[in-house]
Each structure stands twice: as structure tokens, then as C-alpha cells.
C-alpha atoms as a printed R data frame, in Angstrom:
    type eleno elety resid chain resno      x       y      z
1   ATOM     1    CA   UNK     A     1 75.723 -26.051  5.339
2   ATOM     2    CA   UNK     A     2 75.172 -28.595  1.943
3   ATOM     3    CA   UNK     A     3 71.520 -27.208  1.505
4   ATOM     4    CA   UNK     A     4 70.972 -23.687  2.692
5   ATOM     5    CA   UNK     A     5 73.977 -21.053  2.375
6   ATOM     6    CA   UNK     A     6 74.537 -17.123  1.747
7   ATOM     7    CA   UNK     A     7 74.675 -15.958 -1.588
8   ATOM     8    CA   UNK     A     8 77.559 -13.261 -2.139
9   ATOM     9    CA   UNK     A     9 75.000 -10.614 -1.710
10  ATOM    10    CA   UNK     A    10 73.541 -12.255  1.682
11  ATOM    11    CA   UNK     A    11 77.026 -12.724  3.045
12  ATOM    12    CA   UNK     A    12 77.892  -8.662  2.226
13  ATOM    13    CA   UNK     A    13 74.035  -7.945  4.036
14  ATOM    14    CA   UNK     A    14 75.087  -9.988  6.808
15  ATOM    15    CA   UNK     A    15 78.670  -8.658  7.513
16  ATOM    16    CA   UNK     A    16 77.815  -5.134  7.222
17  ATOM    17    CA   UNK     A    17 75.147  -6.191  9.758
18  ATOM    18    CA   UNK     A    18 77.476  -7.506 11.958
19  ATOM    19    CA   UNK     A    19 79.511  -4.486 12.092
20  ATOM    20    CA   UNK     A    20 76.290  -1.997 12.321
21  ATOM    21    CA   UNK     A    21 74.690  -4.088 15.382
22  ATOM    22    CA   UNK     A    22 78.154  -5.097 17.046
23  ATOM    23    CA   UNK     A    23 77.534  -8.756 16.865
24  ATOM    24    CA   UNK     A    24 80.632 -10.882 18.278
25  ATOM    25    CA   UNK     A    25 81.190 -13.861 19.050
26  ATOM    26    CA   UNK     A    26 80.683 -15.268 21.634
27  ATOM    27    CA   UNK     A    27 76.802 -14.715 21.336
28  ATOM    28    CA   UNK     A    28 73.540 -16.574 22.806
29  ATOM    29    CA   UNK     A    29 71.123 -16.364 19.434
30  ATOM    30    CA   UNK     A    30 67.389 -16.478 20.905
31  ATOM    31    CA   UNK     A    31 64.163 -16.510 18.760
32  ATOM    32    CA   UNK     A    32 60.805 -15.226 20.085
33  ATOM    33    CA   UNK     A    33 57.790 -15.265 17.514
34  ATOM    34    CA   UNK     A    34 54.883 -13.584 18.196
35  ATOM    35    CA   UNK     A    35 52.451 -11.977 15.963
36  ATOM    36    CA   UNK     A    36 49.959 -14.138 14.103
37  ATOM    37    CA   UNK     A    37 51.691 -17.081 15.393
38  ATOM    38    CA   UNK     A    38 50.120 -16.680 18.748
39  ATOM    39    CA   UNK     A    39 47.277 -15.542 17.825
40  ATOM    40    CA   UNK     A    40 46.157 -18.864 15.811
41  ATOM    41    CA   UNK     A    41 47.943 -21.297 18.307
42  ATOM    42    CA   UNK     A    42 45.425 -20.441 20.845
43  ATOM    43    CA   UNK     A    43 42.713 -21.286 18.222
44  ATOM    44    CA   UNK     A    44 44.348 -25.171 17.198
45  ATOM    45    CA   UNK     A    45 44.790 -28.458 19.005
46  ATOM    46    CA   UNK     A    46 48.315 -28.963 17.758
47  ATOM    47    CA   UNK     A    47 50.064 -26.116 17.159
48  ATOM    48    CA   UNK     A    48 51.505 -25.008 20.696
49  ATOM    49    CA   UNK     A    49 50.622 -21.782 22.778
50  ATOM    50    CA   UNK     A    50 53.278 -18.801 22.689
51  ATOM    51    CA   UNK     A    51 55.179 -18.950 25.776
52  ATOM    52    CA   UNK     A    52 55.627 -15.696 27.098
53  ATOM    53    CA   UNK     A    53 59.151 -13.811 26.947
54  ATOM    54    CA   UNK     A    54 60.125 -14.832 30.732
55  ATOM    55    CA   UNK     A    55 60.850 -18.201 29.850
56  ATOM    56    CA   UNK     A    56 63.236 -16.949 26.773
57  ATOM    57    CA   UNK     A    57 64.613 -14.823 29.470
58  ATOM    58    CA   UNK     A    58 64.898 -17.664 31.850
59  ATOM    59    CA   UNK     A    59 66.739 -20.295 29.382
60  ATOM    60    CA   UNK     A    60 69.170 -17.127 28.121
61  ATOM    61    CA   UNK     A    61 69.761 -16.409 31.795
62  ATOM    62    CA   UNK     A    62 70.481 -20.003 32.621
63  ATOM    63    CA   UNK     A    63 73.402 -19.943 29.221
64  ATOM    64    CA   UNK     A    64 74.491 -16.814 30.093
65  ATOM    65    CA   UNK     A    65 75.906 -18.043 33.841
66  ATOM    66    CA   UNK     A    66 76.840 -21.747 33.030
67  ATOM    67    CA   UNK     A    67 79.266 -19.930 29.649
68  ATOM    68    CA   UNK     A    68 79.930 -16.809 30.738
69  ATOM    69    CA   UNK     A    69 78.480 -15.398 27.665
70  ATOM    70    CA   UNK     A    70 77.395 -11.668 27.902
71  ATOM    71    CA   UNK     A    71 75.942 -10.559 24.782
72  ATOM    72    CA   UNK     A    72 72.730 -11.843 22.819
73  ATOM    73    CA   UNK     A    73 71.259 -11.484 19.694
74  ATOM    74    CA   UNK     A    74 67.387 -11.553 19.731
75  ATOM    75    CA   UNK     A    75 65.476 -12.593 16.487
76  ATOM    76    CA   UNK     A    76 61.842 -11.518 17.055
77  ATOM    77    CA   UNK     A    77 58.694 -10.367 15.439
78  ATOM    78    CA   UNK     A    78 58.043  -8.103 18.434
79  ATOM    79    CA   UNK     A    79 59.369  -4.916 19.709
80  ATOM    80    CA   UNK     A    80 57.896  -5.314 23.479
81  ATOM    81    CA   UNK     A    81 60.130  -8.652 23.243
82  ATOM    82    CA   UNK     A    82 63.225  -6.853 22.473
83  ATOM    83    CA   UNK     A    83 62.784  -4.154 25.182
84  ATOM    84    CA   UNK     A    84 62.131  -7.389 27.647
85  ATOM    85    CA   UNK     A    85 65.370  -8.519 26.930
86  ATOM    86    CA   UNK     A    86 67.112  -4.790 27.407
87  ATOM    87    CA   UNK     A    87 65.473  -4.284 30.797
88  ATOM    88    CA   UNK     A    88 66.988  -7.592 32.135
89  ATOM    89    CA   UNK     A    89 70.422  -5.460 31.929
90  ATOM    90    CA   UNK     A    90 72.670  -8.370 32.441
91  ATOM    91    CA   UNK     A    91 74.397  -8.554 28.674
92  ATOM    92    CA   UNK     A    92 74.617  -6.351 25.619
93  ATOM    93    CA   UNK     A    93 71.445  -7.113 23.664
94  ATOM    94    CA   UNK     A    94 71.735  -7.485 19.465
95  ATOM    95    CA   UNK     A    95 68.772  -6.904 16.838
96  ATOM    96    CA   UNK     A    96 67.701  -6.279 13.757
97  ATOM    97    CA   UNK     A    97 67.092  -2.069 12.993
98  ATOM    98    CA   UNK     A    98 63.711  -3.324 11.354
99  ATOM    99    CA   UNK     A    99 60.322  -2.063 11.594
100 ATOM   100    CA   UNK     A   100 58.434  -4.512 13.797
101 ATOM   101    CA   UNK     A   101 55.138  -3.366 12.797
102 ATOM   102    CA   UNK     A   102 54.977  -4.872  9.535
103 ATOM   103    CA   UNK     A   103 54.463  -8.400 11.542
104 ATOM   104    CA   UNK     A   104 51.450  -7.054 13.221
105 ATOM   105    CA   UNK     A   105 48.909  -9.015 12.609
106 ATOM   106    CA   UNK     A   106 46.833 -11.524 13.027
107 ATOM   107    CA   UNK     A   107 46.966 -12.597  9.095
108 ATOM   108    CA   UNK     A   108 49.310 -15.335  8.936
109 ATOM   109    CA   UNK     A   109 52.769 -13.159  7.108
110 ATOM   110    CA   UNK     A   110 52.658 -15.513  4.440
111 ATOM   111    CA   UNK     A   111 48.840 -14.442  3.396
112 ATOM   112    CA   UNK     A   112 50.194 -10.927  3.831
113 ATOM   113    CA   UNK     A   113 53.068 -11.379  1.673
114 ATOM   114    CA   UNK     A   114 51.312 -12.617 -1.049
115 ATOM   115    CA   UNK     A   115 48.133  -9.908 -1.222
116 ATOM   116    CA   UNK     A   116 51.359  -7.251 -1.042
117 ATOM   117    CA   UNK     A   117 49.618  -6.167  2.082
118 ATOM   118    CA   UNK     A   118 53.993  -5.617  2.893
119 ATOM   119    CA   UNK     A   119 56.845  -5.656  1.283
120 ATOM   120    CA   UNK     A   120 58.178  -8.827  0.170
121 ATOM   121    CA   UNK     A   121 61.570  -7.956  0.019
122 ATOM   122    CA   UNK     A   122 62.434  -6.200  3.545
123 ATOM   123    CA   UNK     A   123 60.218  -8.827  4.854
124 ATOM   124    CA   UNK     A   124 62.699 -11.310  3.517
125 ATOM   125    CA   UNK     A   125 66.021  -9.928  3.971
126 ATOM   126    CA   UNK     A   126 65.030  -9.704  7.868
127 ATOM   127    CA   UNK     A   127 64.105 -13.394  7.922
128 ATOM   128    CA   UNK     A   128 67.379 -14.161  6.080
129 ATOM   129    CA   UNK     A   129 69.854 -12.288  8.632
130 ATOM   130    CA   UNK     A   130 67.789 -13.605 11.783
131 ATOM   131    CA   UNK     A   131 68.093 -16.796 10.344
132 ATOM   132    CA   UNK     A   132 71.769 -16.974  9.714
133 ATOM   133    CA   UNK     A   133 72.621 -14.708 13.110
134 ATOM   134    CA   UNK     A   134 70.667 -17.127 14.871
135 ATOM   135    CA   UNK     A   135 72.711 -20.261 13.088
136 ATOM   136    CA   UNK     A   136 75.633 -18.240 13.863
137 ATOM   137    CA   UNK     A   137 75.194 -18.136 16.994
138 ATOM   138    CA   UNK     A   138 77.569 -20.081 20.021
139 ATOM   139    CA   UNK     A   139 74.044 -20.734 21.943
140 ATOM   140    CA   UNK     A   140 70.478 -21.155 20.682
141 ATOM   141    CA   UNK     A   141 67.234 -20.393 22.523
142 ATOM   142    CA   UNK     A   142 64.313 -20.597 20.743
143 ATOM   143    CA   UNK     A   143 60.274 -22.689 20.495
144 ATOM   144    CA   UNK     A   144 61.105 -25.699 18.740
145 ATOM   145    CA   UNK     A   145 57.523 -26.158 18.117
146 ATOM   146    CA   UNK     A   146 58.490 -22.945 15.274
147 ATOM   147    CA   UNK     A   147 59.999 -24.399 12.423
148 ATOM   148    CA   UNK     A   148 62.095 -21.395 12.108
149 ATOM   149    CA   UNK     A   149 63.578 -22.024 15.719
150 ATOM   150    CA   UNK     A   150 64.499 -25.704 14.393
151 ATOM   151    CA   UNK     A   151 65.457 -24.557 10.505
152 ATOM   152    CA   UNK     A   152 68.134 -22.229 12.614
153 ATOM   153    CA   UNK     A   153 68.951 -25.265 14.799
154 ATOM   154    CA   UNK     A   154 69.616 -27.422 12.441
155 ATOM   155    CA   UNK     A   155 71.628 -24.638 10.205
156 ATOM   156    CA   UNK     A   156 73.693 -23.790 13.776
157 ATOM   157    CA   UNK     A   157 74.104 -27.887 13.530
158 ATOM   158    CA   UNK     A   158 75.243 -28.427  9.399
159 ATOM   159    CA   UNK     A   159 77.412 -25.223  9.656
160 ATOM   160    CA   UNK     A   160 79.491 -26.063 13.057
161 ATOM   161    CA   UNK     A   161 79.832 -29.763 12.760
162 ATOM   162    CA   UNK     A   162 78.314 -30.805 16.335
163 ATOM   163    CA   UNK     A   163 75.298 -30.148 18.604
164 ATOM   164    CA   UNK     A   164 75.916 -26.425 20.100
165 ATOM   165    CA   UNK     A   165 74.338 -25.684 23.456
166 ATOM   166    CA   UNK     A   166 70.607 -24.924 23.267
167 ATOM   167    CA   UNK     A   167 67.098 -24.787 25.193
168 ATOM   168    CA   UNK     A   168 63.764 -24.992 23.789
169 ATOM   169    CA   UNK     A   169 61.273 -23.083 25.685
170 ATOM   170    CA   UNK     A   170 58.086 -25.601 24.549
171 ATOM   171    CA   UNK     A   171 59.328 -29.004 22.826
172 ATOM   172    CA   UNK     A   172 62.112 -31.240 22.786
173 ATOM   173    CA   UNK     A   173 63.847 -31.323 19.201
174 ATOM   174    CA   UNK     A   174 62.368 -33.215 16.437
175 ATOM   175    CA   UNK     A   175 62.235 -33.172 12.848
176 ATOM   176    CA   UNK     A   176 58.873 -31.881 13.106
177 ATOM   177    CA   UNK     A   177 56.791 -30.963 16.210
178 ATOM   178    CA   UNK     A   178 53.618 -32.702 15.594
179 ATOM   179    CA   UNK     A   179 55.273 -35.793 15.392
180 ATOM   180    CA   UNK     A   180 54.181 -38.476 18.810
181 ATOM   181    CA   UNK     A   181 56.810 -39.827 21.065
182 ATOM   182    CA   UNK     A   182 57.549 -41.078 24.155
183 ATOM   183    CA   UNK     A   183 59.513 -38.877 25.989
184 ATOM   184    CA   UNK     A   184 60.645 -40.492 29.049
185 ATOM   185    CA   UNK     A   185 58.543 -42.118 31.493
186 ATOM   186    CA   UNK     A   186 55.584 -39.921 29.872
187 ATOM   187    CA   UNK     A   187 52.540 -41.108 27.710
188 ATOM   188    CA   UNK     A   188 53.262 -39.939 24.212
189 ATOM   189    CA   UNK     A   189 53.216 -36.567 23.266
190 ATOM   190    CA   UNK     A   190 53.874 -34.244 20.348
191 ATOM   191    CA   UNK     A   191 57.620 -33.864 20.878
């Protein structure tokens, strides 16, 4: 992609995490945020509500059947979401050997990050490789009312050359989810 690629030193991170997870291709990337994402979505007007894990199940599921795929790779904030996706016992299920905890909170991570209430820099190397994992990805399930689940959209997109297969669990893709549109025969809505 033109405007957002792996330095040398990202690209060594990122293959050695391939090997130590056993990420292959082909692979159904899905993105569950939790954290203080929920927790302030519930407090707004706009932002939208968490949806809860069965419905990332659900669209996986659905991917899983109609391309054979049996292996995901699950980007999340959220250990409880990760051992969601290993009960469902129907692929091989890929993450991150992070400590979840660090995103516990109802502080948004960016406040956190910058009063050092965690550190910056494991923080951002486990952003980086569920960003590019998830752009790596053959499939994509993710909120596109997160602008990380669109960022690694549109990063799966610039990188492959075409549209890969992919469900949003809230909103339809758009540039930016608080942007009004028709969407079928429907009144307009935050798409």
C-alpha cells in the first residue's frame, strides 16, 4: 500500500510472528474491540454500541463454510473474546501472545498512553501486527463503525488490488461512519 507500509523492522516483527502463531494463508482476519470503546459508545448518540462476540462468530462462521477456510486470526482487545472464538472449535484460532490487560479500561488507550499509565511501545507494536495480520488476511470481519476495522479494510484493499470478501458486524463501509446515507429503501442513516 502507497501510504501505510512495514518498515524493515515491522516486516522482521511480523514474520517471526507468523512463524510463532502459525499464521497461513488462507486465513479469515476478524477484529473485536472492546475495552473503553464500549464503555463510552453506550454513553454517545453517534458512536455505535459494541456488538457482542456472537455476531463476529456468526459472520466468521458464515466465511468459513461459503470458502472453506479453517483457520482465523483474531485481533482483539479482550481475552474473553479470544476464548469465544476457541470454544466454537470449528478452525484453528490465531492471536497475538500479548497481555490483554493493559486495554482494561475505561480511559480511552490514547489518554492512557499519553499519562504513561502503559507502555507506549508494546502497546504499539500489538496495534501494528493486528493491523497488518488483519490486512493480510484472505477474509475480513470486523465493526466498521471502528476506524481500525476500516484502516485494515482499506490496507487489505491498497495491498491486494481488489475488494476481498468481508462482513461488518454494525455498518456498511464508508469513509467514515458518522457520515448520513441512504442505504436502500431506508431513511438515512449513519452508514
Amino acid at each position: 500500500s502507497f501510504l501505510l507500509r512495514p518498515n524493515n523492522r515491522l516486516e522482521r516483527m511480523l514474520q517471526q510472528t507468523r512463524t510463532m502463531i502459525g499464521y497461513r494463508h488462507p486465513i479469515i482476519g476478524v477484529q473485536v474491540r472492546r475495552g473503553d470503546s464500549c464503555s463510552h459508545s453506550s454513553s454517545s448518540p453517534v458512536r455505535p454500541g459494541c456488538q457482542g462476540v456472537e455476531a463476529y462468530v456468526a459472520r466468521a462462521r458464515e466465511m468459513a463454510a461459503l470458502y472453506g477456510v479453517g483457520r482465523v486470526f483474531v485481533a482483539t482487545d479482550d481475552d474473553t473474546v479470544v476464548a469465544a472464538f476457541r470454544a466454537v472449535g470449528e478452525w484453528e484460532v490465531n492471536v497475538l501472545p500479548v497481555d490483554r490487560s493493559v486495554f482494561e479500561s475505561s480511559l480511552f488507550i490514547e489518554y492512557r498512553l499519553k499519562l504513561n499509565y502503559t507502555d507506549v511501545h508494546a502497546v504499539t507494536a500489538s496495534t501494528m501486527l493486528d493491523l497488518f495480520l488483519l490486512a493480510e488476511a484472505d477474509y475480513l470481519v470486523a465493526g466498521f463503525g471502528s476506524h481500525f476495522g476500516r484502516v485494515a479494510f482499506e490496507l487489505s484493499v491498497g495491498n491486494k488490488g481488489y475488494v476481498p470478501p468481508y462482513a461488518s458486524v454494525d455498518y456498511p463501509y464508508c469513509f467514515h461512519f458518522l457520515e448520513q446515507r441512504r442505504i436502500g429503501p431506508f431513511p438515512p442513516q449513519f452508514c
